[in-house]
Amino acid sequence: MEAGLEKLVFIFNHGSTTHEASVRIKVPAGSYTARDLVKEEAVTAPYVRDGIFLRKQLTPNDVWVLRLSTK
């Protein structure tokens, strides 16, 4: 979902085992911040090869909800 300079990102683990999610979201070059909206904390989101790179261990049926913003 997008609104202006912000994007909401939802990453799901529909599986029955813990899984490391590795996701690259293609965005224009720039400086970005990522925030976990459930834990209300900043997330490391380096810009790598034309996109933001995110990584997290997701437990079974877990959902990771993030807000990406330009700095």
Coordinates of C-alpha atoms in Angstrom, one line a residue:
M1 CA 0.0 0.0 0.0
E2 CA 1.3 3.5 -0.8
A3 CA 0.4 6.9 0.4
G4 CA 2.6 9.8 -0.7
L5 CA 6.2 9.0 0.3
E6 CA 5.2 6.1 2.6
K7 CA 4.6 2.4 1.8
L8 CA 3.0 -0.1 4.1
V9 CA 4.6 -3.6 3.7
F10 CA 3.0 -6.9 4.9
I11 CA 5.2 -10.0 4.9
F12 CA 3.5 -13.3 5.8
N13 CA 4.7 -16.7 6.8
H14 CA 1.8 -19.0 5.9
G15 CA 3.9 -22.1 6.7
S16 CA 3.9 -24.4 9.7
T17 CA 7.6 -23.8 10.5
T18 CA 9.8 -20.8 11.3
H19 CA 11.3 -19.3 8.2
E20 CA 13.8 -16.5 7.6
A21 CA 12.1 -14.0 5.3
S22 CA 14.5 -12.2 3.0
V23 CA 12.8 -9.5 0.9
R24 CA 14.0 -6.8 -1.5
I25 CA 11.5 -4.1 -2.3
K26 CA 12.3 -2.2 -5.5
V27 CA 12.3 1.6 -4.8
P28 CA 14.1 4.6 -6.3
A29 CA 17.6 5.4 -5.0
G30 CA 17.5 7.3 -1.8
S31 CA 17.6 7.2 2.0
Y32 CA 14.8 5.3 3.7
T33 CA 13.6 4.4 7.2
A34 CA 11.7 1.3 8.1
R35 CA 9.5 0.9 11.2
D36 CA 7.9 -2.3 12.6
L37 CA 4.4 -1.1 13.3
V38 CA 3.5 -3.9 15.8
K39 CA 6.7 -3.6 17.9
E40 CA 6.9 0.2 17.3
E41 CA 10.6 0.1 16.7
A42 CA 13.0 1.0 13.9
V43 CA 14.1 -1.8 11.5
T44 CA 17.4 -2.0 9.6
A45 CA 16.7 -1.5 5.9
P46 CA 19.8 -1.0 3.8
Y47 CA 19.5 0.1 0.2
V48 CA 21.0 -2.7 -1.9
R49 CA 20.8 -3.1 -5.8
D50 CA 17.9 -0.8 -6.5
G51 CA 15.9 -1.7 -3.4
I52 CA 15.4 -1.9 0.3
F53 CA 16.6 -5.2 1.8
L54 CA 14.6 -6.7 4.8
R55 CA 15.3 -9.8 6.8
K56 CA 13.5 -11.4 9.7
Q57 CA 12.8 -14.8 11.3
L58 CA 9.0 -15.3 11.1
T59 CA 7.3 -17.9 13.2
P60 CA 4.5 -20.0 11.8
N61 CA 1.5 -17.9 10.6
D62 CA 3.3 -14.7 11.6
V63 CA 2.8 -11.4 9.8
W64 CA 5.5 -8.6 9.8
V65 CA 4.0 -5.1 9.2
L66 CA 6.3 -2.3 8.3
R67 CA 6.1 1.3 7.2
L68 CA 8.8 2.5 4.7
S69 CA 9.4 6.3 4.5
T70 CA 11.9 8.5 2.7
K71 CA 14.2 10.4 5.0

